[in-house]
Amino acid sequence: MNKDQAYEYIKNTIEIDDNLIGFFIAQKPFSLLWFFIIGPLAVLTMKTYYVAVSKQGAYFYRLNLMGKPANVDFMSFDEIESIKIGKGMLQRPMLYRFKNGKKLKLKAQLKGAKNVAVLTPHAQAHLERNIQVI
């Protein structure tokens, strides 16, 4: 799914009273343990997400292996305990900690082809304003 298709899909699935700030593609890296167990097939355990930042929270659209949305989770800013944003040239590491005790480690895309949704400074600033940054 390219950036335009993702934008249309996200616009149609967010709540009516919510405004989209921005969205980006991110990958959840595979565990090094899986690499030692199944070798190069560990790449298949990587998950890809579209993260849509809105006025009320963040939507996490998990994509299947074919690049189509499999499911969506919405977390309001009240449900996200903290976020840790690292530095990077092509990808920016992000660690979301939720109040239910779960964590989500993603690498947000910073640069790419014109049909790839990248993390914009505006979307990152909105996340930093509404979530405690570590």
PDB file of C-alpha atoms in Angstrom:
ATOM      1  CA  MET A   1       0.000   0.000   0.000  1.00  0.00           C
ATOM      2  CA  ASN A   2       1.530   3.307  -1.028  1.00  0.00           C
ATOM      3  CA  LYS A   3       1.205   6.644   0.766  1.00  0.00           C
ATOM      4  CA  ASP A   4      -1.906   7.826  -1.102  1.00  0.00           C
ATOM      5  CA  GLN A   5      -3.791   4.570  -0.562  1.00  0.00           C
ATOM      6  CA  ALA A   6      -2.815   4.583   3.109  1.00  0.00           C
ATOM      7  CA  TYR A   7      -3.986   8.187   3.493  1.00  0.00           C
ATOM      8  CA  GLU A   8      -7.407   7.361   2.053  1.00  0.00           C
ATOM      9  CA  TYR A   9      -7.731   4.255   4.224  1.00  0.00           C
ATOM     10  CA  ILE A  10      -6.717   6.137   7.381  1.00  0.00           C
ATOM     11  CA  LYS A  11      -9.054   9.069   6.637  1.00  0.00           C
ATOM     12  CA  ASN A  12     -11.960   6.610   6.252  1.00  0.00           C
ATOM     13  CA  THR A  13     -11.229   4.694   9.463  1.00  0.00           C
ATOM     14  CA  ILE A  14     -10.451   7.409  12.021  1.00  0.00           C
ATOM     15  CA  GLU A  15     -13.286   8.705  14.153  1.00  0.00           C
ATOM     16  CA  ILE A  16     -15.446  11.435  12.654  1.00  0.00           C
ATOM     17  CA  ASP A  17     -14.709  13.999  15.396  1.00  0.00           C
ATOM     18  CA  ASP A  18     -10.940  13.395  15.213  1.00  0.00           C
ATOM     19  CA  ASN A  19      -8.479  15.297  12.995  1.00  0.00           C
ATOM     20  CA  LEU A  20      -5.461  13.669  11.368  1.00  0.00           C
ATOM     21  CA  ILE A  21      -2.165  15.450  12.089  1.00  0.00           C
ATOM     22  CA  GLY A  22       0.102  13.116  10.119  1.00  0.00           C
ATOM     23  CA  PHE A  23       1.033   9.493   9.553  1.00  0.00           C
ATOM     24  CA  PHE A  24       4.155   7.481   8.897  1.00  0.00           C
ATOM     25  CA  ILE A  25       5.296   3.946   8.256  1.00  0.00           C
ATOM     26  CA  ALA A  26       7.295   2.126  10.915  1.00  0.00           C
ATOM     27  CA  GLN A  27       8.795  -1.328  11.353  1.00  0.00           C
ATOM     28  CA  LYS A  28       8.970  -3.425  14.483  1.00  0.00           C
ATOM     29  CA  PRO A  29      12.388  -5.094  14.341  1.00  0.00           C
ATOM     30  CA  PHE A  30      12.786  -8.829  14.857  1.00  0.00           C
ATOM     31  CA  SER A  31      14.367 -10.235  17.987  1.00  0.00           C
ATOM     32  CA  LEU A  32      17.979 -11.318  17.742  1.00  0.00           C
ATOM     33  CA  LEU A  33      16.975 -14.513  19.532  1.00  0.00           C
ATOM     34  CA  TRP A  34      14.729 -15.435  16.591  1.00  0.00           C
ATOM     35  CA  PHE A  35      17.684 -14.944  14.257  1.00  0.00           C
ATOM     36  CA  PHE A  36      19.707 -17.531  16.169  1.00  0.00           C
ATOM     37  CA  ILE A  37      16.759 -19.960  16.220  1.00  0.00           C
ATOM     38  CA  ILE A  38      15.459 -19.789  12.635  1.00  0.00           C
ATOM     39  CA  GLY A  39      18.199 -17.849  10.864  1.00  0.00           C
ATOM     40  CA  PRO A  40      17.324 -15.526   7.985  1.00  0.00           C
ATOM     41  CA  LEU A  41      13.652 -16.487   8.266  1.00  0.00           C
ATOM     42  CA  ALA A  42      13.553 -14.235  11.338  1.00  0.00           C
ATOM     43  CA  VAL A  43      12.888 -11.383   8.901  1.00  0.00           C
ATOM     44  CA  LEU A  44       9.370 -12.802   8.535  1.00  0.00           C
ATOM     45  CA  THR A  45       8.714 -11.976  12.209  1.00  0.00           C
ATOM     46  CA  MET A  46       9.130  -8.250  11.519  1.00  0.00           C
ATOM     47  CA  LYS A  47       5.890  -6.304  11.646  1.00  0.00           C
ATOM     48  CA  THR A  48       5.076  -3.164   9.690  1.00  0.00           C
ATOM     49  CA  TYR A  49       2.770  -0.444  10.985  1.00  0.00           C
ATOM     50  CA  TYR A  50       1.243   2.754   9.767  1.00  0.00           C
ATOM     51  CA  VAL A  51       1.086   5.097  12.747  1.00  0.00           C
ATOM     52  CA  ALA A  52      -1.484   7.862  12.362  1.00  0.00           C
ATOM     53  CA  VAL A  53      -1.145  10.792  14.751  1.00  0.00           C
ATOM     54  CA  SER A  54      -4.399  12.597  15.468  1.00  0.00           C
ATOM     55  CA  LYS A  55      -5.666  15.268  17.845  1.00  0.00           C
ATOM     56  CA  GLN A  56      -6.932  12.644  20.331  1.00  0.00           C
ATOM     57  CA  GLY A  57      -4.244   9.960  20.138  1.00  0.00           C
ATOM     58  CA  ALA A  58      -2.390   7.540  17.908  1.00  0.00           C
ATOM     59  CA  TYR A  59      -3.772   4.857  15.607  1.00  0.00           C
ATOM     60  CA  PHE A  60      -1.549   1.816  15.027  1.00  0.00           C
ATOM     61  CA  TYR A  61      -2.437   0.034  11.756  1.00  0.00           C
ATOM     62  CA  ARG A  62      -0.612  -3.312  11.620  1.00  0.00           C
ATOM     63  CA  LEU A  63      -0.012  -4.521   8.067  1.00  0.00           C
ATOM     64  CA  ASN A  64       0.038  -8.152   6.944  1.00  0.00           C
ATOM     65  CA  LEU A  65       2.773  -9.648   4.740  1.00  0.00           C
ATOM     66  CA  MET A  66       0.984  -8.416   1.614  1.00  0.00           C
ATOM     67  CA  GLY A  67       1.002  -4.811   2.894  1.00  0.00           C
ATOM     68  CA  LYS A  68      -2.736  -4.620   3.616  1.00  0.00           C
ATOM     69  CA  PRO A  69      -4.075  -3.491   7.016  1.00  0.00           C
ATOM     70  CA  ALA A  70      -4.689  -6.480   9.283  1.00  0.00           C
ATOM     71  CA  ASN A  71      -5.988  -4.660  12.364  1.00  0.00           C
ATOM     72  CA  VAL A  72      -6.007  -1.258  14.011  1.00  0.00           C
ATOM     73  CA  ASP A  73      -5.475  -0.208  17.623  1.00  0.00           C
ATOM     74  CA  PHE A  74      -6.293   3.262  18.899  1.00  0.00           C
ATOM     75  CA  MET A  75      -4.512   4.618  21.945  1.00  0.00           C
ATOM     76  CA  SER A  76      -5.514   7.987  23.315  1.00  0.00           C
ATOM     77  CA  PHE A  77      -2.764  10.152  24.722  1.00  0.00           C
ATOM     78  CA  ASP A  78      -4.048   9.334  28.219  1.00  0.00           C
ATOM     79  CA  GLU A  79      -3.349   5.622  27.613  1.00  0.00           C
ATOM     80  CA  ILE A  80       0.244   6.193  26.471  1.00  0.00           C
ATOM     81  CA  GLU A  81       2.512   6.523  29.477  1.00  0.00           C
ATOM     82  CA  SER A  82       5.666   7.735  27.723  1.00  0.00           C
ATOM     83  CA  ILE A  83       7.592   7.756  24.487  1.00  0.00           C
ATOM     84  CA  LYS A  84      11.309   7.566  23.915  1.00  0.00           C
ATOM     85  CA  ILE A  85      12.481   8.986  20.598  1.00  0.00           C
ATOM     86  CA  GLY A  86      15.998   8.276  19.445  1.00  0.00           C
ATOM     87  CA  LYS A  87      18.110   9.721  16.690  1.00  0.00           C
ATOM     88  CA  GLY A  88      18.691   8.339  13.231  1.00  0.00           C
ATOM     89  CA  MET A  89      19.391   9.287   9.650  1.00  0.00           C
ATOM     90  CA  LEU A  90      17.011   7.006   7.764  1.00  0.00           C
ATOM     91  CA  GLN A  91      14.890   5.606  10.599  1.00  0.00           C
ATOM     92  CA  ARG A  92      14.108   7.048  14.010  1.00  0.00           C
ATOM     93  CA  PRO A  93      13.757   4.523  16.867  1.00  0.00           C
ATOM     94  CA  MET A  94      10.687   5.034  19.038  1.00  0.00           C
ATOM     95  CA  LEU A  95       9.648   3.181  22.181  1.00  0.00           C
ATOM     96  CA  TYR A  96       6.035   3.568  23.262  1.00  0.00           C
ATOM     97  CA  ARG A  97       5.166   2.578  26.841  1.00  0.00           C
ATOM     98  CA  PHE A  98       1.477   2.112  27.532  1.00  0.00           C
ATOM     99  CA  LYS A  99      -0.269   2.366  30.891  1.00  0.00           C
ATOM    100  CA  ASN A 100      -1.419  -1.258  30.631  1.00  0.00           C
ATOM    101  CA  GLY A 101       2.249  -2.321  30.951  1.00  0.00           C
ATOM    102  CA  LYS A 102       2.891  -3.121  27.280  1.00  0.00           C
ATOM    103  CA  LYS A 103       5.679  -1.678  25.156  1.00  0.00           C
ATOM    104  CA  LEU A 104       5.958  -1.187  21.413  1.00  0.00           C
ATOM    105  CA  LYS A 105       9.358  -0.632  19.836  1.00  0.00           C
ATOM    106  CA  LEU A 106       9.216   0.819  16.317  1.00  0.00           C
ATOM    107  CA  LYS A 107      11.592   2.381  13.821  1.00  0.00           C
ATOM    108  CA  ALA A 108       9.842   5.270  12.087  1.00  0.00           C
ATOM    109  CA  GLN A 109      10.845   5.982   8.496  1.00  0.00           C
ATOM    110  CA  LEU A 110      12.491   9.392   8.049  1.00  0.00           C
ATOM    111  CA  LYS A 111      13.514   9.269   4.400  1.00  0.00           C
ATOM    112  CA  GLY A 112      12.352   7.276   1.440  1.00  0.00           C
ATOM    113  CA  ALA A 113      10.822   7.359  -2.004  1.00  0.00           C
ATOM    114  CA  LYS A 114       8.007   9.817  -2.670  1.00  0.00           C
ATOM    115  CA  ASN A 115       5.363   7.089  -2.265  1.00  0.00           C
ATOM    116  CA  VAL A 116       6.528   6.223   1.297  1.00  0.00           C
ATOM    117  CA  ALA A 117       4.925   7.954   4.280  1.00  0.00           C
ATOM    118  CA  VAL A 118       7.677   9.413   6.465  1.00  0.00           C
ATOM    119  CA  LEU A 119       7.689  10.922   9.938  1.00  0.00           C
ATOM    120  CA  THR A 120       7.307  14.673   9.603  1.00  0.00           C
ATOM    121  CA  PRO A 121       8.623  17.154  12.178  1.00  0.00           C
ATOM    122  CA  HIS A 122       5.042  18.382  12.699  1.00  0.00           C
ATOM    123  CA  ALA A 123       3.766  14.891  13.621  1.00  0.00           C
ATOM    124  CA  GLN A 124       6.748  14.255  15.888  1.00  0.00           C
ATOM    125  CA  ALA A 125       6.269  17.590  17.656  1.00  0.00           C
ATOM    126  CA  HIS A 126       2.598  16.759  18.243  1.00  0.00           C
ATOM    127  CA  LEU A 127       3.573  13.419  19.803  1.00  0.00           C
ATOM    128  CA  GLU A 128       6.162  15.115  22.014  1.00  0.00           C
ATOM    129  CA  ARG A 129       3.670  17.772  23.169  1.00  0.00           C
ATOM    130  CA  ASN A 130       1.015  15.258  24.205  1.00  0.00           C
ATOM    131  CA  ILE A 131       3.079  12.347  25.562  1.00  0.00           C
ATOM    132  CA  GLN A 132       5.752  12.403  28.241  1.00  0.00           C
ATOM    133  CA  VAL A 133       9.120  12.137  26.506  1.00  0.00           C
ATOM    134  CA  ILE A 134      11.870  10.138  28.199  1.00  0.00           C
TER     135      ILE A 134
END
